[in-house]
Amino acid sequence: MPTLPFYQIDAFASKPFEGNQACVMPLDAFLPDETLRAIAAENNVAETAYIVPSGEGVWTLRWFTPAVEVPLCGHATLATAHVLYEELGFSGESIAFDTVKSGRLTVRRLDDGRLEMDFPSGPVTEIPVTDEVATALGARPAQAWGGMFYAARFDTPDQVHALAPDLKALKDLGAPGEGWDRGNFGCFAAGGDGVDVTSRFFAPGSGIDEDPATGSWHTMLARVMRERFDLDAMSCFQAYPGRGAYIDTKLQGDRVKLIGQSVTVIKGSFSL
């Protein structure tokens, strides 16, 4: 029976059972898409990352939720870099990941041991808050933006913590655009317990009711916070109930640095 190496990582976490789970599977070559989707569904965590070596310090990277392939995933990229540095013995100054829809992503290890990812940060546009969105979220945001996702600003972190949205209704709504961005909502408020911003991320459009730690959401959140609060660098808390994750961001032009750490919780082999 063929087997594949398998790692399960808690990303944006300083100890097990924090942050967001990702499975990382190094391959010699990509398997058929239907097999990659089936493995991700079997893993049943937010994302499974697959990497194939493509040069010195360079890997091709793809991400799958249990339902779909996605064009960008921050926490699974962080988890993949963690596996390369901590489990597979990579010792280079930085790692390069080539992706189909997000170009080249780089990750480097900082002096304090945390990993810093360099991601694109696309434009955002303020949009009206509709009654449909307010009803689906169960509370009316003070402001909203469209872009990679729908970003909804609330006045206080307590409002964000208290959200109990109608996930079925959210699945049919989303940021302007087509495809995977529909039905994915980031909800945030400035401030929190020792942080600059507190947020939650609901992604029924990608097969995930609520995501514990979402790097791609923070590439958009960094842009929105710059426009609304004039912040170029910030400390963030993603307030998933029972876990939570800390992510630092630094916006630099059309790029954003996402900084965090990860821990390995499971390693072994996946049987096909």
XYZ file of N, CA and C in Angstrom, residues 148-152 185-188 199-201 214-222 224 238:
69
model
N -10.557 40.612 -1.564
C -10.418 39.157 -1.578
C -11.592 38.499 -0.848
N -12.055 39.149 0.226
C -13.184 38.668 1.003
C -14.118 39.851 1.271
N -15.155 39.610 2.033
C -15.993 40.674 2.573
C -15.457 40.992 3.962
N -15.114 42.256 4.203
C -14.583 42.685 5.498
C -15.624 43.574 6.181
N -16.047 43.172 7.380
C -17.082 43.889 8.122
C -16.483 44.434 9.411
N -16.386 35.733 5.020
C -16.559 36.999 5.714
C -15.557 37.139 6.850
N -14.763 38.210 6.815
C -13.944 38.596 7.940
C -14.649 39.685 8.731
N -14.735 39.521 10.040
C -15.409 40.487 10.916
C -14.404 40.963 11.953
N -14.289 42.278 12.153
C -13.217 42.788 13.001
C -13.629 44.058 13.719
N -10.424 39.888 15.427
C -11.259 39.497 14.298
C -11.694 38.047 14.403
N -12.686 37.708 13.565
C -13.093 36.321 13.337
C -13.314 36.170 11.831
N -13.230 34.918 11.352
C -13.346 34.690 9.907
C -14.265 33.503 9.654
N -6.336 32.748 9.958
C -6.435 32.897 8.505
C -5.444 33.945 8.011
N -4.311 33.489 7.472
C -3.319 34.425 6.973
C -3.822 35.249 5.810
N -4.530 34.614 4.850
C -5.010 35.353 3.684
C -5.972 36.468 4.097
N -6.811 36.226 5.111
C -7.696 37.272 5.625
C -6.878 38.445 6.159
N -5.752 38.162 6.812
C -4.950 39.237 7.385
C -4.224 40.064 6.326
N -4.030 39.521 5.131
C -3.484 40.377 4.056
C -4.492 41.451 3.674
N -5.774 41.115 3.723
C -6.807 42.116 3.455
C -7.027 43.002 4.665
N -7.050 42.422 5.863
C -7.260 43.197 7.087
C -6.178 44.256 7.245
N -4.933 43.916 6.896
C -3.853 44.901 6.989
C -4.141 46.105 6.101
N -7.181 47.145 5.034
C -8.347 47.858 5.562
C -7.962 48.691 6.779
N -7.012 36.608 16.293
C -8.170 35.990 15.654
C -8.878 35.153 16.707
